[in-house]
GROMACS .gro file of C-alpha atoms in nm:
model
  447
    1MET     CA    1   0.511   1.746   2.885
    2SER     CA    2   0.222   1.546   3.024
    3LYS     CA    3   0.321   1.249   3.237
    4GLU     CA    4  -0.009   1.062   3.205
    5PRO     CA    5   0.014   0.688   3.130
    6LEU     CA    6   0.021   0.594   2.764
    7VAL     CA    7  -0.048   0.277   2.569
    8LEU     CA    8   0.193   0.176   2.294
    9ALA     CA    9  -0.013   0.005   2.023
   10VAL     CA   10   0.158  -0.203   1.754
   11ASP     CA   11  -0.010  -0.320   1.433
   12ILE     CA   12   0.178  -0.587   1.236
   13GLY     CA   13   0.026  -0.544   0.892
   14THR     CA   14   0.069  -0.710   0.555
   15SER     CA   15   0.292  -0.442   0.403
   16SER     CA   16   0.419  -0.254   0.710
   17VAL     CA   17   0.422  -0.235   1.088
   18ARG     CA   18   0.292   0.070   1.269
   19ALA     CA   19   0.365   0.175   1.626
   20MET     CA   20   0.169   0.455   1.795
   21THR     CA   21   0.128   0.589   2.147
   22PHE     CA   22  -0.220   0.683   2.271
   23ASP     CA   23  -0.347   0.847   2.587
   24ALA     CA   24  -0.667   0.746   2.764
   25ALA     CA   25  -0.870   0.998   2.564
   26GLY     CA   26  -0.749   0.856   2.231
   27GLY     CA   27  -0.496   1.133   2.163
   28VAL     CA   28  -0.194   1.029   1.959
   29HIS     CA   29   0.145   1.123   2.106
   30GLY     CA   30   0.377   0.968   1.850
   31ARG     CA   31   0.396   0.727   1.560
   32ALA     CA   32   0.643   0.529   1.351
   33GLN     CA   33   0.604   0.298   1.054
   34THR     CA   34   0.833   0.053   0.873
   35GLY     CA   35   0.754  -0.130   0.551
   36TYR     CA   36   0.852  -0.476   0.425
   37PRO     CA   37   0.778  -0.671   0.107
   38VAL     CA   38   0.553  -0.961   0.018
   39LEU     CA   39   0.745  -1.223  -0.181
   40ARG     CA   40   0.573  -1.398  -0.473
   41PRO     CA   41   0.790  -1.693  -0.577
   42ARG     CA   42   0.516  -1.854  -0.791
   43PRO     CA   43   0.161  -1.772  -0.897
   44TYR     CA   44  -0.068  -1.777  -0.591
   45PHE     CA   45   0.234  -1.831  -0.361
   46GLU     CA   46   0.294  -1.537  -0.126
   47GLU     CA   47   0.544  -1.526   0.160
   48GLN     CA   48   0.715  -1.289   0.401
   49ASP     CA   49   1.050  -1.310   0.577
   50PRO     CA   50   0.945  -1.353   0.943
   51VAL     CA   51   1.279  -1.233   1.079
   52LEU     CA   52   1.252  -0.915   0.872
   53VAL     CA   53   0.897  -0.855   0.995
   54ARG     CA   54   1.002  -0.917   1.356
   55ASP     CA   55   1.306  -0.690   1.331
   56SER     CA   56   1.099  -0.424   1.156
   57THR     CA   57   0.849  -0.438   1.443
   58TYR     CA   58   1.119  -0.388   1.703
   59GLY     CA   59   1.272  -0.116   1.486
   60ALA     CA   60   0.944   0.076   1.461
   61ILE     CA   61   0.897   0.056   1.838
   62LYS     CA   62   1.253   0.179   1.899
   63THR     CA   63   1.212   0.465   1.650
   64LEU     CA   64   0.892   0.571   1.823
   65LEU     CA   65   1.034   0.556   2.174
   66ARG     CA   66   1.342   0.755   2.071
   67SER     CA   67   1.140   1.028   1.900
   68ASN     CA   68   1.071   1.371   2.039
   69GLY     CA   69   0.754   1.399   2.240
   70VAL     CA   70   0.748   1.038   2.361
   71ASP     CA   71   0.872   0.958   2.709
   72PRO     CA   72   0.927   0.579   2.729
   73GLY     CA   73   0.869   0.596   3.102
   74GLN     CA   74   0.506   0.695   3.039
   75ILE     CA   75   0.430   0.370   2.858
   76ALA     CA   76   0.212   0.165   3.092
   77GLY     CA   77   0.117  -0.105   2.844
   78ILE     CA   78   0.206  -0.243   2.500
   79CYS     CA   79  -0.079  -0.403   2.304
   80PHE     CA   80  -0.063  -0.581   1.967
   81SER     CA   81  -0.277  -0.603   1.659
   82SER     CA   82  -0.170  -0.829   1.376
   83GLN     CA   83  -0.260  -0.957   1.034
   84LEU     CA   84  -0.464  -1.275   1.069
   85TYR     CA   85  -0.411  -1.619   0.910
   86SER     CA   86  -0.029  -1.630   0.895
   87VAL     CA   87   0.166  -1.945   0.983
   88ILE     CA   88   0.537  -2.021   1.024
   89ALA     CA   89   0.699  -2.361   1.084
   90LEU     CA   90   0.975  -2.351   1.349
   91ASP     CA   91   1.244  -2.606   1.431
   92LYS     CA   92   1.346  -2.734   1.775
   93ASN     CA   93   1.552  -2.417   1.829
   94ASP     CA   94   1.257  -2.195   1.738
   95GLU     CA   95   1.422  -2.093   1.412
   96PRO     CA   96   1.203  -2.061   1.100
   97LEU     CA   97   1.193  -2.358   0.866
   98THR     CA   98   0.966  -2.163   0.631
   99ASN     CA   99   0.882  -1.807   0.553
  100SER     CA  100   0.561  -1.670   0.699
  101LEU     CA  101   0.267  -1.772   0.480
  102PRO     CA  102   0.020  -1.480   0.503
  103TRP     CA  103  -0.352  -1.454   0.433
  104SER     CA  104  -0.290  -1.385   0.064
  105ASP     CA  105  -0.101  -1.710   0.005
  106GLY     CA  106  -0.318  -1.947  -0.198
  107ARG     CA  107  -0.094  -2.253  -0.234
  108ALA     CA  108  -0.313  -2.475  -0.014
  109GLU     CA  109  -0.619  -2.463  -0.239
  110PRO     CA  110  -0.590  -2.834  -0.337
  111GLN     CA  111  -0.556  -2.943   0.027
  112ALA     CA  112  -0.848  -2.730   0.143
  113GLU     CA  113  -1.066  -2.851  -0.143
  114ALA     CA  114  -0.971  -3.214  -0.073
  115MET     CA  115  -1.077  -3.180   0.292
  116LYS     CA  116  -1.398  -3.006   0.189
  117SER     CA  117  -1.478  -3.274  -0.070
  118ALA     CA  118  -1.403  -3.562   0.166
  119LYS     CA  119  -1.582  -3.428   0.473
  120GLY     CA  120  -1.819  -3.161   0.345
  121PRO     CA  121  -1.810  -2.784   0.399
  122MET     CA  122  -1.980  -2.810   0.740
  123TRP     CA  123  -1.732  -3.062   0.883
  124LEU     CA  124  -1.531  -2.828   1.112
  125TYR     CA  125  -1.704  -2.498   1.043
  126PRO     CA  126  -1.958  -2.501   1.333
  127ILE     CA  127  -1.666  -2.561   1.573
  128THR     CA  128  -1.398  -2.333   1.429
  129GLY     CA  129  -1.608  -2.065   1.256
  130CYS     CA  130  -1.368  -2.091   0.959
  131PRO     CA  131  -1.494  -2.207   0.617
  132MET     CA  132  -1.252  -2.463   0.475
  133ASN     CA  133  -1.023  -2.259   0.249
  134SER     CA  134  -0.656  -2.208   0.169
  135ILE     CA  135  -0.654  -1.875   0.354
  136PHE     CA  136  -0.658  -2.053   0.690
  137PRO     CA  137  -0.346  -2.208   0.850
  138ILE     CA  138  -0.512  -2.550   0.875
  139GLY     CA  139  -0.488  -2.577   0.496
  140LYS     CA  140  -0.135  -2.440   0.479
  141ILE     CA  141  -0.019  -2.692   0.740
  142ALA     CA  142  -0.178  -2.969   0.533
  143TRP     CA  143   0.013  -2.835   0.230
  144LEU     CA  144   0.342  -2.855   0.422
  145ARG     CA  145   0.258  -3.210   0.530
  146GLU     CA  146   0.199  -3.319   0.170
  147GLU     CA  147   0.442  -3.105  -0.029
  148MET     CA  148   0.733  -3.056   0.214
  149PRO     CA  149   0.723  -3.367   0.437
  150GLU     CA  150   1.085  -3.327   0.545
  151VAL     CA  151   1.003  -2.980   0.680
  152PHE     CA  152   0.676  -3.096   0.835
  153GLU     CA  153   0.845  -3.384   1.019
  154THR     CA  154   1.110  -3.157   1.171
  155THR     CA  155   0.868  -2.881   1.274
  156ARG     CA  156   0.860  -2.834   1.651
  157ARG     CA  157   0.579  -2.578   1.648
  158PHE     CA  158   0.355  -2.374   1.421
  159VAL     CA  159   0.306  -2.007   1.508
  160SER     CA  160   0.160  -1.687   1.363
  161ILE     CA  161   0.372  -1.383   1.288
  162LYS     CA  162   0.245  -1.217   1.607
  163GLU     CA  163   0.365  -1.506   1.823
  164PHE     CA  164   0.703  -1.495   1.648
  165VAL     CA  165   0.730  -1.124   1.735
  166THR     CA  166   0.602  -1.136   2.093
  167LYS     CA  167   0.776  -1.448   2.228
  168PRO     CA  168   1.116  -1.274   2.271
  169LEU     CA  169   0.934  -0.999   2.465
  170ILE     CA  170   0.732  -1.215   2.705
  171GLY     CA  171   0.942  -1.531   2.713
  172GLU     CA  172   0.652  -1.765   2.638
  173TRP     CA  173   0.479  -1.914   2.338
  174ALA     CA  174   0.130  -1.772   2.389
  175VAL     CA  175  -0.141  -1.674   2.140
  176ASP     CA  176  -0.448  -1.462   2.200
  177CYS     CA  177  -0.779  -1.631   2.130
  178SER     CA  178  -0.858  -1.387   1.850
  179MET     CA  179  -0.550  -1.485   1.648
  180ALA     CA  180  -0.603  -1.853   1.728
  181SER     CA  181  -0.964  -1.836   1.610
  182ALA     CA  182  -0.853  -1.742   1.257
  183SER     CA  183  -0.644  -2.057   1.219
  184GLY     CA  184  -0.919  -2.309   1.147
  185LEU     CA  185  -0.783  -2.509   1.443
  186PHE     CA  186  -0.961  -2.339   1.733
  187ASP     CA  187  -1.294  -2.405   1.903
  188ILE     CA  188  -1.445  -2.055   1.913
  189GLY     CA  189  -1.713  -2.151   2.164
  190GLU     CA  190  -1.488  -2.334   2.413
  191ARG     CA  191  -1.187  -2.107   2.343
  192ARG     CA  192  -0.941  -2.391   2.316
  193TRP     CA  193  -0.765  -2.583   2.039
  194SER     CA  194  -0.998  -2.830   1.867
  195GLU     CA  195  -0.871  -3.189   1.885
  196LYS     CA  196  -1.080  -3.272   1.578
  197ALA     CA  197  -0.917  -2.991   1.375
  198LEU     CA  198  -0.568  -3.078   1.498
  199ALA     CA  199  -0.620  -3.438   1.386
  200ALA     CA  200  -0.726  -3.314   1.043
  201ALA     CA  201  -0.407  -3.110   1.013
  202GLY     CA  202  -0.194  -3.397   1.143
  203ILE     CA  203  -0.042  -3.203   1.432
  204SER     CA  204  -0.042  -3.228   1.810
  205LEU     CA  205  -0.141  -2.987   2.085
  206SER     CA  206   0.224  -2.952   2.188
  207GLN     CA  207   0.302  -2.791   1.852
  208LEU     CA  208   0.078  -2.491   1.923
  209SER     CA  209   0.102  -2.201   2.166
  210ARG     CA  210  -0.100  -2.160   2.484
  211PRO     CA  211  -0.428  -1.975   2.411
  212VAL     CA  212  -0.479  -1.673   2.637
  213SER     CA  213  -0.710  -1.377   2.674
  214GLY     CA  214  -0.594  -1.080   2.470
  215THR     CA  215  -0.601  -0.875   2.791
  216GLU     CA  216  -0.383  -1.112   2.998
  217ALA     CA  217  -0.091  -0.907   3.125
  218PHE     CA  218   0.266  -1.025   3.062
  219SER     CA  219   0.584  -0.869   3.199
  220VAL     CA  220   0.866  -0.779   2.961
  221MET     CA  221   1.135  -1.039   3.016
  222PRO     CA  222   1.490  -0.935   3.106
  223GLY     CA  223   1.717  -0.911   2.804
  224SER     CA  224   1.428  -0.859   2.563
  225PRO     CA  225   1.479  -0.665   2.238
  226LEU     CA  226   1.319  -0.363   2.411
  227GLU     CA  227   1.576  -0.350   2.689
  228GLY     CA  228   1.763  -0.022   2.726
  229LEU     CA  229   1.489   0.194   2.579
  230GLY     CA  230   1.386   0.352   2.908
  231LEU     CA  231   1.059   0.165   2.952
  232ASN     CA  232   0.910   0.154   3.299
  233PRO     CA  233   1.007  -0.183   3.457
  234ALA     CA  234   0.640  -0.234   3.545
  235VAL     CA  235   0.520  -0.201   3.182
  236LYS     CA  236   0.286  -0.481   3.074
  237VAL     CA  237   0.246  -0.651   2.737
  238PHE     CA  238  -0.100  -0.751   2.610
  239LEU     CA  239  -0.128  -0.979   2.308
  240GLY     CA  240  -0.447  -0.802   2.198
  241ALA     CA  241  -0.633  -0.947   1.900
  242GLY     CA  242  -0.639  -0.984   1.523
  243ASP     CA  243  -0.646  -0.673   1.309
  244GLY     CA  244  -0.993  -0.741   1.167
  245PRO     CA  245  -1.186  -0.771   1.494
  246LEU     CA  246  -0.983  -0.483   1.640
  247ALA     CA  247  -1.083  -0.260   1.347
  248ASN     CA  248  -1.442  -0.282   1.471
  249LEU     CA  249  -1.333  -0.176   1.818
  250GLY     CA  250  -1.107   0.102   1.691
  251SER     CA  251  -1.365   0.242   1.448
  252GLY     CA  252  -1.636   0.266   1.711
  253ALA     CA  253  -1.833  -0.029   1.571
  254SER     CA  254  -1.805  -0.224   1.896
  255ALA     CA  255  -2.174  -0.253   1.993
  256VAL     CA  256  -2.354  -0.578   1.919
  257GLY     CA  257  -2.485  -0.549   1.561
  258ALA     CA  258  -2.248  -0.267   1.464
  259ILE     CA  259  -2.093  -0.305   1.117
  260ASN     CA  260  -1.745  -0.199   1.013
  261ILE     CA  261  -1.625  -0.212   0.654
  262ASP     CA  262  -1.246  -0.193   0.649
  263LEU     CA  263  -1.092  -0.136   0.306
  264GLY     CA  264  -0.717  -0.163   0.264
  265THR     CA  265  -0.500  -0.415   0.079
  266SER     CA  266  -0.791  -0.652   0.124
  267GLY     CA  267  -1.136  -0.567   0.253
  268ALA     CA  268  -1.372  -0.696   0.514
  269ALA     CA  269  -1.721  -0.643   0.645
  270ARG     CA  270  -1.778  -0.747   1.005
  271CYS     CA  271  -2.044  -0.709   1.270
  272ILE     CA  272  -2.015  -0.770   1.643
  273ALA     CA  273  -2.200  -1.059   1.805
  274ASP     CA  274  -2.237  -1.161   2.169
  275ALA     CA  275  -2.223  -1.534   2.088
  276PRO     CA  276  -2.047  -1.747   1.823
  277VAL     CA  277  -2.231  -1.722   1.490
  278THR     CA  278  -2.216  -1.961   1.197
  279ASP     CA  279  -2.448  -2.015   0.900
  280GLU     CA  280  -2.590  -2.309   0.710
  281ASN     CA  281  -2.365  -2.268   0.404
  282ALA     CA  282  -2.029  -2.190   0.570
  283SER     CA  283  -2.033  -1.856   0.388
  284LEU     CA  284  -1.884  -1.625   0.652
  285TRP     CA  285  -1.628  -1.663   0.929
  286CYS     CA  286  -1.661  -1.596   1.301
  287PHE     CA  287  -1.359  -1.494   1.512
  288CYS     CA  288  -1.313  -1.406   1.877
  289LEU     CA  289  -1.271  -1.037   1.962
  290ASP     CA  290  -1.233  -1.042   2.339
  291ASP     CA  291  -1.352  -1.260   2.625
  292SER     CA  292  -1.723  -1.207   2.552
  293LEU     CA  293  -1.758  -1.079   2.194
  294TRP     CA  294  -1.713  -1.228   1.847
  295ALA     CA  295  -1.675  -1.076   1.499
  296TYR     CA  296  -1.891  -1.229   1.223
  297GLY     CA  297  -1.826  -1.140   0.862
  298GLY     CA  298  -1.623  -1.199   0.549
  299ILE     CA  299  -1.304  -1.103   0.370
  300VAL     CA  300  -1.280  -0.967   0.016
  301THR     CA  301  -0.928  -1.041  -0.103
  302ASN     CA  302  -0.922  -0.819  -0.411
  303VAL     CA  303  -0.957  -0.456  -0.301
  304GLY     CA  304  -0.663  -0.217  -0.258
  305ASN     CA  305  -0.428  -0.474  -0.408
  306ALA     CA  306  -0.648  -0.504  -0.719
  307TYR     CA  307  -0.672  -0.125  -0.750
  308GLN     CA  308  -0.294  -0.108  -0.712
  309TRP     CA  309  -0.259  -0.361  -0.993
  310LEU     CA  310  -0.468  -0.137  -1.218
  311ALA     CA  311  -0.278   0.177  -1.113
  312SER     CA  312   0.062   0.009  -1.154
  313ASN     CA  313  -0.021  -0.097  -1.507
  314ALA     CA  314  -0.150   0.252  -1.587
  315ALA     CA  315   0.169   0.403  -1.446
  316GLU     CA  316   0.391   0.166  -1.642
  317ALA     CA  317   0.204   0.226  -1.967
  318SER     CA  318   0.203   0.605  -1.934
  319GLY     CA  319   0.530   0.676  -1.756
  320MET     CA  320   0.353   0.861  -1.472
  321SER     CA  321   0.429   0.795  -1.106
  322LEU     CA  322   0.214   0.550  -0.910
  323ASP     CA  323   0.065   0.835  -0.705
  324ALA     CA  324  -0.020   1.020  -1.024
  325ALA     CA  325  -0.178   0.705  -1.166
  326TYR     CA  326  -0.400   0.671  -0.858
  327GLU     CA  327  -0.509   1.033  -0.890
  328PHE     CA  328  -0.576   0.984  -1.262
  329LEU     CA  329  -0.792   0.674  -1.202
  330ASN     CA  330  -0.979   0.834  -0.911
  331GLN     CA  331  -1.067   1.138  -1.121
  332ARG     CA  332  -1.176   0.931  -1.418
  333ALA     CA  333  -1.377   0.687  -1.203
  334ALA     CA  334  -1.556   0.978  -1.033
  335ALA     CA  335  -1.653   1.117  -1.372
  336VAL     CA  336  -1.804   0.785  -1.489
  337GLY     CA  337  -2.168   0.723  -1.400
  338ALA     CA  338  -2.309   0.432  -1.202
  339GLY     CA  339  -2.281   0.107  -1.390
  340ALA     CA  340  -1.949   0.199  -1.552
  341GLY     CA  341  -2.109   0.223  -1.894
  342GLY     CA  342  -2.213  -0.143  -1.883
  343LEU     CA  343  -1.861  -0.268  -1.811
  344LEU     CA  344  -1.838  -0.549  -1.554
  345PHE     CA  345  -1.510  -0.624  -1.375
  346VAL     CA  346  -1.499  -0.961  -1.200
  347PRO     CA  347  -1.211  -0.874  -0.967
  348TYR     CA  348  -1.064  -1.211  -0.866
  349LEU     CA  349  -0.698  -1.146  -0.942
  350ARG     CA  350  -0.622  -1.342  -0.624
  351ARG     CA  351  -0.810  -1.640  -0.482
  352ALA     CA  352  -1.175  -1.558  -0.417
  353ARG     CA  353  -1.267  -1.578  -0.049
  354SER     CA  354  -1.597  -1.456   0.101
  355PRO     CA  355  -1.870  -1.517   0.020
  356TYR     CA  356  -1.794  -1.776  -0.248
  357TRP     CA  357  -1.475  -1.949  -0.123
  358ASP     CA  358  -1.403  -2.069  -0.475
  359GLY     CA  359  -1.040  -2.059  -0.583
  360ARG     CA  360  -1.133  -2.141  -0.942
  361LEU     CA  361  -1.274  -1.792  -1.003
  362ARG     CA  362  -1.055  -1.565  -1.216
  363GLY     CA  363  -1.053  -1.196  -1.296
  364THR     CA  364  -1.257  -1.095  -1.601
  365MET     CA  365  -1.364  -0.774  -1.774
  366TYR     CA  366  -1.693  -0.832  -1.953
  367GLY     CA  367  -1.864  -0.600  -2.195
  368LEU     CA  368  -1.552  -0.407  -2.295
  369THR     CA  369  -1.600  -0.184  -2.601
  370ALA     CA  370  -1.407   0.090  -2.776
  371ASP     CA  371  -1.615   0.342  -2.581
  372HIS     CA  372  -1.464   0.235  -2.249
  373GLY     CA  373  -1.150   0.382  -2.097
  374PRO     CA  374  -0.944   0.361  -1.778
  375GLY     CA  375  -1.212   0.540  -1.576
  376HIS     CA  376  -1.471   0.277  -1.666
  377MET     CA  377  -1.229   0.001  -1.564
  378ALA     CA  378  -1.157   0.170  -1.230
  379ARG     CA  379  -1.525   0.236  -1.164
  380ALA     CA  380  -1.621  -0.121  -1.258
  381LEU     CA  381  -1.359  -0.260  -1.021
  382LEU     CA  382  -1.480  -0.048  -0.729
  383GLU     CA  383  -1.842  -0.141  -0.803
  384ALA     CA  384  -1.749  -0.510  -0.799
  385VAL     CA  385  -1.597  -0.467  -0.453
  386ALA     CA  386  -1.914  -0.289  -0.336
  387TYR     CA  387  -2.141  -0.570  -0.459
  388ASP     CA  388  -1.926  -0.837  -0.293
  389LEU     CA  389  -1.963  -0.642   0.031
  390LYS     CA  390  -2.338  -0.613  -0.025
  391THR     CA  391  -2.362  -0.992  -0.050
  392ILE     CA  392  -2.163  -1.037   0.272
  393ILE     CA  393  -2.376  -0.786   0.464
  394GLY     CA  394  -2.693  -0.950   0.336
  395LEU     CA  395  -2.572  -1.281   0.482
  396MET     CA  396  -2.482  -1.114   0.812
  397ASP     CA  397  -2.831  -0.964   0.837
  398ARG     CA  398  -2.983  -1.313   0.843
  399ARG     CA  399  -2.798  -1.404   1.164
  400VAL     CA  400  -2.743  -1.079   1.354
  401ASN     CA  401  -2.967  -0.777   1.414
  402THR     CA  402  -2.733  -0.528   1.251
  403LEU     CA  403  -2.745  -0.153   1.303
  404PRO     CA  404  -2.860   0.065   1.010
  405HIS     CA  405  -2.537   0.260   0.962
  406ILE     CA  406  -2.189   0.141   0.864
  407LEU     CA  407  -1.854   0.270   0.987
  408LEU     CA  408  -1.604   0.280   0.701
  409THR     CA  409  -1.230   0.261   0.775
  410GLY     CA  410  -0.907   0.178   0.596
  411GLY     CA  411  -0.698   0.361   0.339
  412LEU     CA  412  -0.966   0.348   0.070
  413SER     CA  413  -1.219   0.518   0.298
  414ARG     CA  414  -1.053   0.845   0.190
  415SER     CA  415  -1.123   0.772  -0.176
  416PRO     CA  416  -1.326   1.041  -0.355
  417VAL     CA  417  -1.544   0.765  -0.504
  418ILE     CA  418  -1.590   0.477  -0.261
  419PRO     CA  419  -1.795   0.623   0.029
  420GLN     CA  420  -2.078   0.746  -0.194
  421LEU     CA  421  -2.059   0.437  -0.413
  422LEU     CA  422  -2.099   0.215  -0.104
  423ALA     CA  423  -2.389   0.426   0.023
  424ASP     CA  424  -2.564   0.386  -0.313
  425VAL     CA  425  -2.504   0.011  -0.347
  426LEU     CA  426  -2.566  -0.084   0.016
  427GLY     CA  427  -2.854   0.156   0.077
  428ARG     CA  428  -2.715   0.251   0.418
  429GLU     CA  429  -2.566   0.556   0.581
  430ILE     CA  430  -2.187   0.548   0.560
  431ARG     CA  431  -1.996   0.711   0.845
  432ILE     CA  432  -1.622   0.775   0.832
  433PRO     CA  433  -1.467   0.817   1.178
  434GLU     CA  434  -1.253   1.125   1.226
  435GLN     CA  435  -1.004   0.894   1.395
  436ASN     CA  436  -0.936   0.650   1.112
  437GLU     CA  437  -0.663   0.436   1.263
  438GLY     CA  438  -0.882   0.124   1.275
  439SER     CA  439  -0.710  -0.183   1.416
  440ILE     CA  440  -0.421  -0.003   1.584
  441ALA     CA  441  -0.667   0.222   1.770
  442GLY     CA  442  -0.855  -0.095   1.865
  443ALA     CA  443  -0.534  -0.238   2.010
  444ALA     CA  444  -0.486   0.082   2.213
  445LEU     CA  445  -0.842   0.063   2.345
  446LEU     CA  446  -0.805  -0.303   2.435
  447GLY     CA  447  -0.475  -0.226   2.607
   0.00000   0.00000   0.00000
């Protein structure tokens, strides 16, 4: 067995956590994955149990390190990727007062709209790079302040799911600048918390973690949840970055102007910039990647989750398995020509984010006739996703000199329909990396 140093990369996703070990050449030496649910207590309310996510993360790491072919003593560094936008309220004992509110939670739409109406869409955007919207923690914190004042008043600190996972490992409340920059509370140019944004949310600097570089090295504290696994005592922990910016790095789209489209539960189109980028209409967001690069782009919230909704309903109606329903829809969509026979699917089953940031939009099928079937619906949905991405990339082109090709990653990159459909709609060469691990590979590279 090779004894070369390895990096253990951990990706805390929306539906599961993945842990993988990589060597310096990008070779994968082991992997483990653990899933967890998203709770939907009310329409547009989505939550996750932070303790379950944290324990699942430790469990995936332990499973990986105990597997054949992985020598824990070879691990030189542990680096994290994580879903962006989550927020958890903690009490004075650092115990959760709320579940984790992830990116898909839309409860704070009234608060975000109220701030936007009172101050205008450009109020904080040039500082934070975050359009005012319920996806960002600034709005969710405002919701807690207005709707759960007893919880808000007893909250000692607000953290993301990554901070909740990593604090027991490093012994400190610290957040990498990439995660912080997706909160709506962070000055992306100065790389510090924005006093103006904190005042808008009604919180103090002491309620947030210390911002650090994603490559700052932390030691694993004695008695951590990873104790007794055989890790080298000198192993270092790196907080890494958010999963979106890291997907650019992991896909190979790390040069300035390089575009990555990442299609999974949600979707995103991002390009790399060497300075903070904002636009005149607060259409797209800008997040930190590392100490000298930023990611500029937008999120499409109705992608894999919307296709899953269609497949789940097809499976329930027909009695077939979910996998069989996906295969059925893929085959039928591939057989339908461009334009889906005139059927239009406005795909906003969840709150619409980029480029419109309008929570009032709802899902609609327009032009439905007796000549349409499931394949037309599937094709129309995928075309709608492609045209949303086309709008986002068109906006990016106005601010950044983008490269002519696009690197496509995420689970839907393996679809028999999507790559060619995107090439046709976007008018660009679509490349699919052989290594399609995206954000977790980006975490390994950063580590």
